GROMACS .gro file of C-alpha atoms in nm:
model
  423
    1MET     CA    1  -1.554   2.368   1.377
    2ALA     CA    2  -1.437   2.012   1.273
    3ILE     CA    3  -1.225   2.045   0.924
    4GLN     CA    4  -1.385   1.916   0.663
    5ARG     CA    5  -1.261   1.779   0.333
    6PRO     CA    6  -1.186   2.041   0.044
    7LYS     CA    7  -1.477   2.137  -0.166
    8GLY     CA    8  -1.489   1.879  -0.500
    9THR     CA    9  -1.327   1.617  -0.333
   10GLN     CA   10  -1.453   1.253  -0.164
   11ASP     CA   11  -1.350   1.032   0.097
   12LEU     CA   12  -1.386   0.671  -0.080
   13LEU     CA   13  -1.503   0.451   0.221
   14PRO     CA   14  -1.517   0.067   0.264
   15GLY     CA   15  -1.839  -0.022   0.108
   16VAL     CA   16  -1.731   0.196  -0.153
   17VAL     CA   17  -1.410   0.193  -0.260
   18GLU     CA   18  -1.431  -0.208  -0.371
   19LYS     CA   19  -1.608  -0.066  -0.659
   20TRP     CA   20  -1.352   0.130  -0.762
   21GLN     CA   21  -1.077  -0.194  -0.697
   22ASP     CA   22  -1.323  -0.395  -0.925
   23LEU     CA   23  -1.314  -0.159  -1.204
   24GLU     CA   24  -0.944  -0.129  -1.162
   25GLN     CA   25  -0.896  -0.481  -1.208
   26HIS     CA   26  -1.090  -0.512  -1.510
   27ILE     CA   27  -0.867  -0.187  -1.664
   28ARG     CA   28  -0.573  -0.363  -1.587
   29LYS     CA   29  -0.662  -0.674  -1.730
   30ILE     CA   30  -0.800  -0.565  -2.026
   31CYS     CA   31  -0.445  -0.348  -2.069
   32ARG     CA   32  -0.258  -0.684  -2.068
   33GLU     CA   33  -0.469  -0.851  -2.321
   34TYR     CA   34  -0.433  -0.546  -2.583
   35GLY     CA   35  -0.052  -0.531  -2.478
   36TYR     CA   36  -0.029  -0.160  -2.279
   37GLU     CA   37   0.208  -0.139  -2.013
   38GLU     CA   38   0.149   0.084  -1.685
   39ILE     CA   39   0.311   0.438  -1.663
   40ARG     CA   40   0.325   0.636  -1.361
   41THR     CA   41   0.404   0.993  -1.358
   42PRO     CA   42   0.442   1.263  -1.075
   43ILE     CA   43   0.135   1.426  -0.954
   44PHE     CA   44   0.263   1.735  -1.020
   45GLU     CA   45   0.477   1.923  -1.302
   46ALA     CA   46   0.629   2.214  -1.444
   47THR     CA   47   0.351   2.436  -1.518
   48GLU     CA   48   0.488   2.519  -1.866
   49LEU     CA   49   0.415   2.126  -1.975
   50PHE     CA   50   0.075   2.209  -1.938
   51GLN     CA   51   0.089   2.558  -2.083
   52ARG     CA   52   0.274   2.415  -2.391
   53GLY     CA   53   0.120   2.063  -2.382
   54VAL     CA   54  -0.225   2.129  -2.334
   55GLY     CA   55  -0.280   2.459  -2.490
   56GLU     CA   56  -0.269   2.831  -2.353
   57THR     CA   57  -0.622   2.856  -2.529
   58THR     CA   58  -0.770   2.609  -2.357
   59ASP     CA   59  -1.027   2.658  -2.056
   60ILE     CA   60  -0.800   2.394  -1.851
   61VAL     CA   61  -0.492   2.641  -1.900
   62ASN     CA   62  -0.679   2.940  -1.848
   63LYS     CA   63  -0.909   2.888  -1.559
   64GLU     CA   64  -0.884   2.558  -1.415
   65MET     CA   65  -0.519   2.472  -1.308
   66TYR     CA   66  -0.392   2.422  -0.963
   67SER     CA   67  -0.064   2.626  -0.993
   68PHE     CA   68   0.189   2.756  -0.703
   69LEU     CA   69   0.525   2.872  -0.659
   70ASP     CA   70   0.719   2.619  -0.486
   71LYS     CA   71   1.031   2.730  -0.253
   72GLY     CA   72   1.241   2.739  -0.529
   73ASP     CA   73   1.031   3.007  -0.698
   74ARG     CA   74   0.950   2.745  -0.946
   75SER     CA   75   0.581   2.734  -1.102
   76ILE     CA   76   0.416   2.379  -1.043
   77THR     CA   77   0.072   2.260  -1.130
   78LEU     CA   78  -0.102   1.967  -1.025
   79ARG     CA   79  -0.177   1.751  -1.310
   80PRO     CA   80  -0.493   1.860  -1.475
   81GLU     CA   81  -0.466   1.536  -1.730
   82GLY     CA   82  -0.252   1.294  -1.790
   83THR     CA   83  -0.133   1.286  -2.197
   84ALA     CA   84   0.119   1.580  -2.141
   85SER     CA   85   0.292   1.397  -1.839
   86VAL     CA   86   0.344   1.080  -2.049
   87CYS     CA   87   0.455   1.241  -2.362
   88ARG     CA   88   0.734   1.432  -2.092
   89ALA     CA   89   0.808   1.106  -1.949
   90TYR     CA   90   0.853   0.958  -2.297
   91VAL     CA   91   1.106   1.271  -2.418
   92GLU     CA   92   1.301   1.268  -2.095
   93ASN     CA   93   1.340   0.878  -2.084
   94LYS     CA   94   1.421   0.824  -2.451
   95LEU     CA   95   1.135   0.580  -2.509
   96TYR     CA   96   1.157   0.688  -2.861
   97GLY     CA   97   1.480   0.519  -2.873
   98GLY     CA   98   1.360   0.148  -2.831
   99PRO     CA   99   1.097  -0.029  -2.995
  100GLN     CA  100   0.786   0.138  -3.133
  101PRO     CA  101   0.516   0.204  -3.102
  102VAL     CA  102   0.531   0.276  -2.706
  103LYS     CA  103   0.170   0.142  -2.565
  104LEU     CA  104   0.121   0.277  -2.228
  105TYR     CA  105  -0.144   0.298  -1.970
  106TYR     CA  106  -0.210   0.493  -1.653
  107MET     CA  107  -0.456   0.538  -1.375
  108GLY     CA  108  -0.481   0.815  -1.079
  109PRO     CA  109  -0.627   1.144  -0.967
  110MET     CA  110  -0.603   1.483  -1.165
  111PHE     CA  111  -0.660   1.843  -1.056
  112ARG     CA  112  -0.907   2.099  -1.212
  113TYR     CA  113  -1.056   2.414  -1.066
  114GLU     CA  114  -1.412   2.423  -1.156
  115ARG     CA  115  -1.765   2.395  -0.993
  116PRO     CA  116  -1.824   2.079  -0.878
  117GLN     CA  117  -2.123   1.943  -0.987
  118ALA     CA  118  -2.292   1.510  -1.075
  119GLY     CA  119  -1.971   1.343  -1.192
  120ARG     CA  120  -1.709   1.613  -1.191
  121PHE     CA  121  -1.484   1.680  -0.901
  122ARG     CA  122  -1.199   1.906  -0.845
  123GLN     CA  123  -0.974   1.597  -0.736
  124PHE     CA  124  -1.070   1.329  -1.002
  125HIS     CA  125  -0.940   1.024  -1.166
  126GLN     CA  126  -0.885   0.908  -1.481
  127PHE     CA  127  -0.795   0.600  -1.698
  128GLY     CA  128  -0.621   0.658  -1.995
  129VAL     CA  129  -0.403   0.496  -2.265
  130GLU     CA  130  -0.118   0.645  -2.495
  131VAL     CA  131   0.012   0.491  -2.806
  132LEU     CA  132   0.335   0.685  -2.928
  133GLY     CA  133   0.495   0.615  -3.221
  134ALA     CA  134   0.256   0.497  -3.516
  135ASP     CA  135   0.042   0.694  -3.737
  136LYS     CA  136  -0.176   0.430  -3.896
  137PRO     CA  137  -0.542   0.447  -3.856
  138ILE     CA  138  -0.554   0.111  -3.733
  139VAL     CA  139  -0.399   0.250  -3.418
  140ASP     CA  140  -0.660   0.499  -3.359
  141ALA     CA  141  -0.921   0.196  -3.442
  142GLU     CA  142  -0.763  -0.011  -3.162
  143VAL     CA  143  -0.771   0.258  -2.893
  144ILE     CA  144  -1.119   0.322  -2.962
  145THR     CA  145  -1.197  -0.052  -2.960
  146LEU     CA  146  -0.987  -0.088  -2.664
  147VAL     CA  147  -1.224   0.123  -2.404
  148TRP     CA  148  -1.535   0.019  -2.648
  149ASP     CA  149  -1.452  -0.365  -2.530
  150LEU     CA  150  -1.402  -0.261  -2.195
  151TYR     CA  151  -1.751  -0.081  -2.123
  152THR     CA  152  -1.892  -0.385  -2.312
  153ARG     CA  153  -1.771  -0.607  -2.025
  154LEU     CA  154  -1.880  -0.421  -1.741
  155GLY     CA  155  -2.207  -0.435  -1.879
  156LEU     CA  156  -2.290  -0.053  -1.979
  157LYS     CA  157  -2.586  -0.025  -2.222
  158GLY     CA  158  -2.656   0.250  -2.431
  159LEU     CA  159  -2.328   0.305  -2.552
  160GLU     CA  160  -2.219   0.517  -2.885
  161VAL     CA  161  -1.915   0.645  -2.983
  162HIS     CA  162  -1.873   0.976  -3.144
  163VAL     CA  163  -1.598   1.001  -3.389
  164ASN     CA  164  -1.483   1.318  -3.638
  165SER     CA  165  -1.133   1.421  -3.766
  166VAL     CA  166  -0.998   1.767  -3.691
  167GLY     CA  167  -0.775   1.767  -3.970
  168CYS     CA  168  -0.411   1.820  -3.963
  169PRO     CA  169  -0.236   2.201  -3.963
  170THR     CA  170  -0.280   2.245  -4.356
  171CYS     CA  171  -0.680   2.165  -4.389
  172ARG     CA  172  -0.722   2.318  -4.041
  173ALA     CA  173  -0.581   2.657  -4.173
  174GLU     CA  174  -0.848   2.644  -4.480
  175HIS     CA  175  -1.115   2.564  -4.212
  176ARG     CA  176  -1.024   2.825  -3.974
  177THR     CA  177  -1.021   3.072  -4.244
  178LYS     CA  178  -1.408   2.969  -4.370
  179LEU     CA  179  -1.515   2.957  -4.009
  180GLN     CA  180  -1.456   3.292  -3.892
  181LYS     CA  181  -1.575   3.447  -4.221
  182PHE     CA  182  -1.885   3.259  -4.109
  183LEU     CA  183  -1.880   3.389  -3.778
  184ALA     CA  184  -1.775   3.746  -3.843
  185PRO     CA  185  -2.118   3.887  -3.877
  186ARG     CA  186  -2.264   3.775  -3.552
  187ARG     CA  187  -1.931   3.764  -3.357
  188GLU     CA  188  -2.041   4.011  -3.093
  189GLN     CA  189  -2.322   3.754  -3.017
  190LEU     CA  190  -2.120   3.490  -2.896
  191CYS     CA  191  -2.080   3.423  -2.529
  192LYS     CA  192  -1.730   3.614  -2.392
  193ASP     CA  193  -1.525   3.263  -2.405
  194CYS     CA  194  -1.618   3.242  -2.769
  195GLN     CA  195  -1.540   3.580  -2.856
  196ASP     CA  196  -1.165   3.551  -2.744
  197ARG     CA  197  -1.164   3.201  -2.911
  198PHE     CA  198  -1.299   3.384  -3.267
  199GLU     CA  199  -0.909   3.449  -3.334
  200ARG     CA  200  -0.694   3.217  -3.108
  201ASN     CA  201  -0.889   2.914  -3.181
  202PRO     CA  202  -1.194   2.940  -3.344
  203MET     CA  203  -1.289   2.600  -3.408
  204ARG     CA  204  -1.369   2.543  -3.032
  205ILE     CA  205  -1.682   2.761  -3.056
  206LEU     CA  206  -1.820   2.442  -3.220
  207ASP     CA  207  -1.747   2.276  -2.907
  208CYS     CA  208  -1.936   2.561  -2.665
  209LYS     CA  209  -2.220   2.455  -2.499
  210ASN     CA  210  -2.370   2.801  -2.476
  211ALA     CA  211  -2.730   2.755  -2.644
  212THR     CA  212  -2.668   3.091  -2.798
  213CYS     CA  213  -2.332   3.006  -2.930
  214GLN     CA  214  -2.509   2.679  -3.077
  215GLU     CA  215  -2.771   2.859  -3.247
  216ILE     CA  216  -2.535   3.068  -3.396
  217THR     CA  217  -2.295   2.798  -3.537
  218GLN     CA  218  -2.585   2.595  -3.685
  219GLY     CA  219  -2.462   2.535  -4.054
  220ALA     CA  220  -2.132   2.641  -3.989
  221PRO     CA  221  -1.840   2.489  -4.201
  222THR     CA  222  -1.704   2.185  -3.994
  223THR     CA  223  -1.327   2.053  -4.052
  224LEU     CA  224  -1.513   1.769  -4.284
  225ASP     CA  225  -1.539   2.017  -4.538
  226THR     CA  226  -1.192   2.092  -4.569
  227LEU     CA  227  -1.018   1.775  -4.514
  228CYS     CA  228  -0.679   1.728  -4.729
  229PRO     CA  229  -0.657   1.401  -4.911
  230GLU     CA  230  -0.426   1.225  -4.644
  231CYS     CA  231  -0.682   1.343  -4.342
  232SER     CA  232  -0.988   1.214  -4.543
  233GLU     CA  233  -0.817   0.897  -4.619
  234HIS     CA  234  -0.731   0.819  -4.267
  235PHE     CA  235  -1.091   0.917  -4.153
  236ARG     CA  236  -1.233   0.636  -4.418
  237GLU     CA  237  -1.010   0.388  -4.288
  238LEU     CA  238  -1.086   0.434  -3.953
  239ARG     CA  239  -1.471   0.398  -3.962
  240GLU     CA  240  -1.411   0.085  -4.189
  241LEU     CA  241  -1.205  -0.056  -3.888
  242LEU     CA  242  -1.499   0.035  -3.674
  243THR     CA  243  -1.710  -0.132  -3.864
  244ALA     CA  244  -1.521  -0.444  -3.887
  245ALA     CA  245  -1.465  -0.405  -3.514
  246GLY     CA  246  -1.848  -0.395  -3.418
  247VAL     CA  247  -1.783  -0.088  -3.278
  248ARG     CA  248  -2.128   0.142  -3.287
  249TYR     CA  249  -2.030   0.470  -3.391
  250LYS     CA  250  -2.173   0.800  -3.523
  251VAL     CA  251  -1.974   1.070  -3.693
  252ASP     CA  252  -2.026   1.401  -3.520
  253PRO     CA  253  -1.925   1.681  -3.757
  254ARG     CA  254  -1.933   1.938  -3.413
  255LEU     CA  255  -1.680   1.690  -3.227
  256VAL     CA  256  -1.356   1.922  -3.172
  257ARG     CA  257  -1.216   1.846  -2.837
  258GLY     CA  258  -1.128   2.127  -2.555
  259LEU     CA  259  -0.750   2.045  -2.626
  260ASP     CA  260  -0.551   2.245  -2.849
  261TYR     CA  261  -0.320   1.918  -2.956
  262TYR     CA  262  -0.548   1.716  -3.126
  263ARG     CA  263  -0.481   1.619  -3.476
  264LYS     CA  264  -0.691   1.419  -3.697
  265THR     CA  265  -0.912   1.162  -3.506
  266ALA     CA  266  -1.149   1.298  -3.205
  267PHE     CA  267  -1.405   1.078  -3.044
  268GLU     CA  268  -1.607   1.063  -2.759
  269VAL     CA  269  -1.802   0.764  -2.594
  270LEU     CA  270  -2.144   0.870  -2.475
  271VAL     CA  271  -2.360   0.646  -2.254
  272GLU     CA  272  -2.724   0.692  -2.115
  273ASP     CA  273  -2.855   0.761  -1.793
  274ILE     CA  274  -2.571   0.965  -1.623
  275GLY     CA  275  -2.732   1.317  -1.657
  276ALA     CA  276  -2.566   1.599  -1.814
  277GLN     CA  277  -2.232   1.483  -1.799
  278SER     CA  278  -2.311   1.187  -2.079
  279ALA     CA  279  -1.935   1.169  -2.189
  280ILE     CA  280  -1.738   0.902  -2.029
  281CYS     CA  281  -1.440   0.894  -2.262
  282GLY     CA  282  -1.273   1.132  -2.487
  283GLY     CA  283  -0.969   1.143  -2.672
  284GLY     CA  284  -0.755   1.181  -3.022
  285ARG     CA  285  -0.487   1.183  -3.238
  286TYR     CA  286  -0.180   1.443  -3.116
  287ASP     CA  287   0.062   1.426  -3.366
  288GLY     CA  288   0.280   1.709  -3.273
  289LEU     CA  289   0.247   1.711  -2.920
  290VAL     CA  290   0.557   1.528  -2.839
  291GLN     CA  291   0.738   1.767  -3.057
  292GLU     CA  292   0.589   2.021  -2.871
  293VAL     CA  293   0.729   1.918  -2.503
  294GLY     CA  294   1.075   1.907  -2.658
  295GLY     CA  295   1.082   1.560  -2.828
  296PRO     CA  296   1.129   1.412  -3.177
  297GLN     CA  297   0.833   1.441  -3.410
  298THR     CA  298   0.656   1.179  -3.297
  299PRO     CA  299   0.271   1.060  -3.378
  300GLY     CA  300   0.058   1.019  -3.056
  301ILE     CA  301  -0.311   0.914  -3.000
  302GLY     CA  302  -0.473   0.847  -2.678
  303PHE     CA  303  -0.791   0.861  -2.451
  304ALA     CA  304  -0.877   0.906  -2.089
  305MET     CA  305  -1.210   0.837  -1.909
  306GLY     CA  306  -1.324   0.963  -1.586
  307VAL     CA  307  -1.334   0.686  -1.337
  308GLU     CA  308  -1.608   0.842  -1.107
  309ARG     CA  309  -1.829   0.884  -1.419
  310VAL     CA  310  -1.802   0.519  -1.575
  311LEU     CA  311  -1.900   0.412  -1.170
  312ALA     CA  312  -2.211   0.637  -1.182
  313ALA     CA  313  -2.317   0.498  -1.509
  314LEU     CA  314  -2.272   0.121  -1.392
  315GLN     CA  315  -2.463   0.219  -1.099
  316ALA     CA  316  -2.745   0.377  -1.319
  317SER     CA  317  -2.759   0.080  -1.510
  318GLY     CA  318  -2.768  -0.184  -1.236
  319GLN     CA  319  -2.398  -0.290  -1.312
  320GLY     CA  320  -2.092  -0.318  -1.078
  321SER     CA  321  -2.016  -0.479  -0.786
  322ASP     CA  322  -2.192  -0.378  -0.477
  323ARG     CA  323  -2.019  -0.657  -0.272
  324ARG     CA  324  -1.808  -0.542   0.040
  325PRO     CA  325  -1.477  -0.767   0.083
  326LYS     CA  326  -1.582  -1.136   0.302
  327GLU     CA  327  -1.401  -1.266   0.571
  328PHE     CA  328  -1.339  -1.633   0.488
  329VAL     CA  329  -1.306  -1.700   0.870
  330MET     CA  330  -1.306  -1.526   1.186
  331PHE     CA  331  -1.179  -1.642   1.499
  332ILE     CA  332  -1.381  -1.612   1.819
  333ALA     CA  333  -1.138  -1.654   2.074
  334LEU     CA  334  -1.240  -1.615   2.452
  335GLY     CA  335  -0.943  -1.597   2.699
  336GLU     CA  336  -0.596  -1.523   2.645
  337ALA     CA  337  -0.453  -1.900   2.638
  338ALA     CA  338  -0.708  -1.943   2.332
  339GLN     CA  339  -0.656  -1.593   2.212
  340LYS     CA  340  -0.300  -1.695   2.171
  341GLU     CA  341  -0.365  -2.009   1.976
  342ALA     CA  342  -0.631  -1.851   1.741
  343PHE     CA  343  -0.376  -1.572   1.649
  344SER     CA  344  -0.122  -1.836   1.548
  345ILE     CA  345  -0.391  -2.040   1.336
  346VAL     CA  346  -0.489  -1.724   1.169
  347SER     CA  347  -0.143  -1.581   1.121
  348ALA     CA  348  -0.066  -1.898   0.917
  349LEU     CA  349  -0.405  -1.903   0.699
  350ARG     CA  350  -0.308  -1.552   0.622
  351SER     CA  351   0.028  -1.662   0.496
  352LYS     CA  352  -0.172  -1.880   0.250
  353GLY     CA  353  -0.352  -1.614   0.141
  354ILE     CA  354  -0.698  -1.688   0.301
  355PRO     CA  355  -0.870  -1.365   0.431
  356ALA     CA  356  -0.871  -1.468   0.798
  357SER     CA  357  -0.920  -1.244   1.141
  358ILE     CA  358  -0.967  -1.216   1.483
  359ASP     CA  359  -1.130  -0.988   1.753
  360LEU     CA  360  -0.884  -0.708   1.823
  361LEU     CA  361  -1.135  -0.584   2.102
  362GLY     CA  362  -1.178  -0.828   2.363
  363ARG     CA  363  -1.548  -0.872   2.294
  364SER     CA  364  -1.788  -1.130   2.458
  365LEU     CA  365  -1.905  -1.422   2.220
  366LYS     CA  366  -2.242  -1.278   2.128
  367SER     CA  367  -2.066  -0.929   1.986
  368GLN     CA  368  -1.789  -1.110   1.820
  369LEU     CA  369  -2.051  -1.358   1.614
  370LYS     CA  370  -2.253  -1.017   1.548
  371SER     CA  371  -1.954  -0.899   1.404
  372ALA     CA  372  -1.852  -1.232   1.188
  373ASP     CA  373  -2.214  -1.225   1.048
  374LYS     CA  374  -2.174  -0.832   0.934
  375ALA     CA  375  -1.838  -0.889   0.768
  376GLN     CA  376  -2.009  -1.175   0.612
  377ALA     CA  377  -1.758  -1.426   0.707
  378ARG     CA  378  -1.802  -1.755   0.557
  379PHE     CA  379  -1.709  -1.948   0.877
  380ALA     CA  380  -1.680  -1.845   1.237
  381ALA     CA  381  -1.445  -2.060   1.445
  382ILE     CA  382  -1.519  -2.074   1.819
  383LEU     CA  383  -1.245  -2.119   2.073
  384GLY     CA  384  -1.315  -2.092   2.452
  385GLU     CA  385  -1.168  -2.236   2.760
  386ASP     CA  386  -1.363  -2.533   2.723
  387GLU     CA  387  -1.303  -2.594   2.370
  388LEU     CA  388  -0.925  -2.558   2.448
  389SER     CA  389  -0.917  -2.808   2.717
  390ARG     CA  390  -1.027  -3.053   2.498
  391GLN     CA  391  -0.835  -2.930   2.228
  392VAL     CA  392  -1.108  -2.873   1.951
  393VAL     CA  393  -1.275  -2.573   1.776
  394ILE     CA  394  -1.636  -2.543   1.696
  395LEU     CA  395  -1.631  -2.426   1.308
  396ARG     CA  396  -1.983  -2.284   1.249
  397ASP     CA  397  -2.106  -2.242   0.875
  398LEU     CA  398  -2.260  -1.899   0.882
  399ALA     CA  399  -2.403  -1.967   0.531
  400LEU     CA  400  -2.552  -2.281   0.608
  401GLY     CA  401  -2.620  -2.256   0.994
  402GLU     CA  402  -2.475  -2.553   1.077
  403GLN     CA  403  -2.172  -2.644   1.297
  404ILE     CA  404  -1.941  -2.886   1.386
  405GLU     CA  405  -1.632  -2.969   1.601
  406VAL     CA  406  -1.309  -3.047   1.459
  407PRO     CA  407  -1.003  -3.113   1.654
  408LEU     CA  408  -0.773  -2.818   1.716
  409ASP     CA  409  -0.430  -2.945   1.515
  410GLU     CA  410  -0.654  -3.008   1.226
  411VAL     CA  411  -0.864  -2.727   1.200
  412LYS     CA  412  -0.564  -2.527   1.003
  413GLU     CA  413  -0.560  -2.806   0.713
  414ASP     CA  414  -0.940  -2.793   0.744
  415LEU     CA  415  -0.991  -2.465   0.675
  416ILE     CA  416  -0.748  -2.437   0.383
  417HIS     CA  417  -0.910  -2.759   0.230
  418LYS     CA  418  -1.259  -2.592   0.239
  419TRP     CA  419  -1.100  -2.228   0.093
  420GLU     CA  420  -0.958  -2.442  -0.186
  421GLU     CA  421  -1.275  -2.581  -0.282
  422GLU     CA  422  -1.441  -2.211  -0.263
  423VAL     CA  423  -1.217  -2.052  -0.490
   0.00000   0.00000   0.00000
């Protein structure tokens, strides 16, 4: 039986991968404009990093991590998310010793063992930003505005930001007590996961998607009910800044996110028309995470967005590029002497950054013209024995259906001029 790709993974083939490239270009452009610099961390890390950073009460650590022992008997995990790795790099490379805040972004594959479904894979891809070393509400607002700006530029419709404050350790303790008191009489009716969370992290019960748990938690105390004055003021300023930036948002008291490290701000961006998985971005503030992974007390905030989900949203809304890469010129060379001459010209054009190609299979004129049309080339440059003897090239404009003869020693400069006019 032929070997197949692992379940929950995908092959990104030509015709599809160009959509990824377009999105990545938009991402890099907006990050430059906002002053964020790229960071690339290892795809695998010490398992302890995610146990300490993401939190042992999370589904990611409990159920979804790809962990294994390497040849040195060290426990290694394929990264399930990017924030913990960025914080580890911030500490290990002593970025806290330089100018603050440090504004970073990343793109790359993540890995979680979970049931594949629409928009959810075992190897998936995330774009995320992290700001380390600043704790003001304006930082939170900038992070949310960046992703709002990106989605708006991409043309996504039906966007809405959901925001909440999950408080700090001080006000979270009060919320924990009130929530446990509220849930205690019906604890046995909660799903098994939420029964486990009751002692370890009861706030996560508010985030449960189980219908029974959602019904039980109706009217439960929210984090907004117990915010301390500092957290309350932080959340008020954030909302005012989002309003000033024109970001459409909704306060969602049940939004707590699925990771243990969040403090104060938590947010998600939702979009219509991609099915059950309508959240295409999530993030929040994590002021204790850098310290948790061995660094100094450092405030931080960030988000991660699933690239697959954003592409699905773009497709559902009729946005995004459907283009495949277009050749500017395809040389059709017939005969060994003509092929050598054409290959020299193609090489010179490529050195100028002009998309140019030449047949590699020795096919007939008819087959090569079909190939040029299929590749959506703008021009076909035909050089056979007759043209070579007359020192000309037939230059056919495939968009207009017209053709002219160009002297062989002028065709390179002629194509360069045409390219400059087109771009």
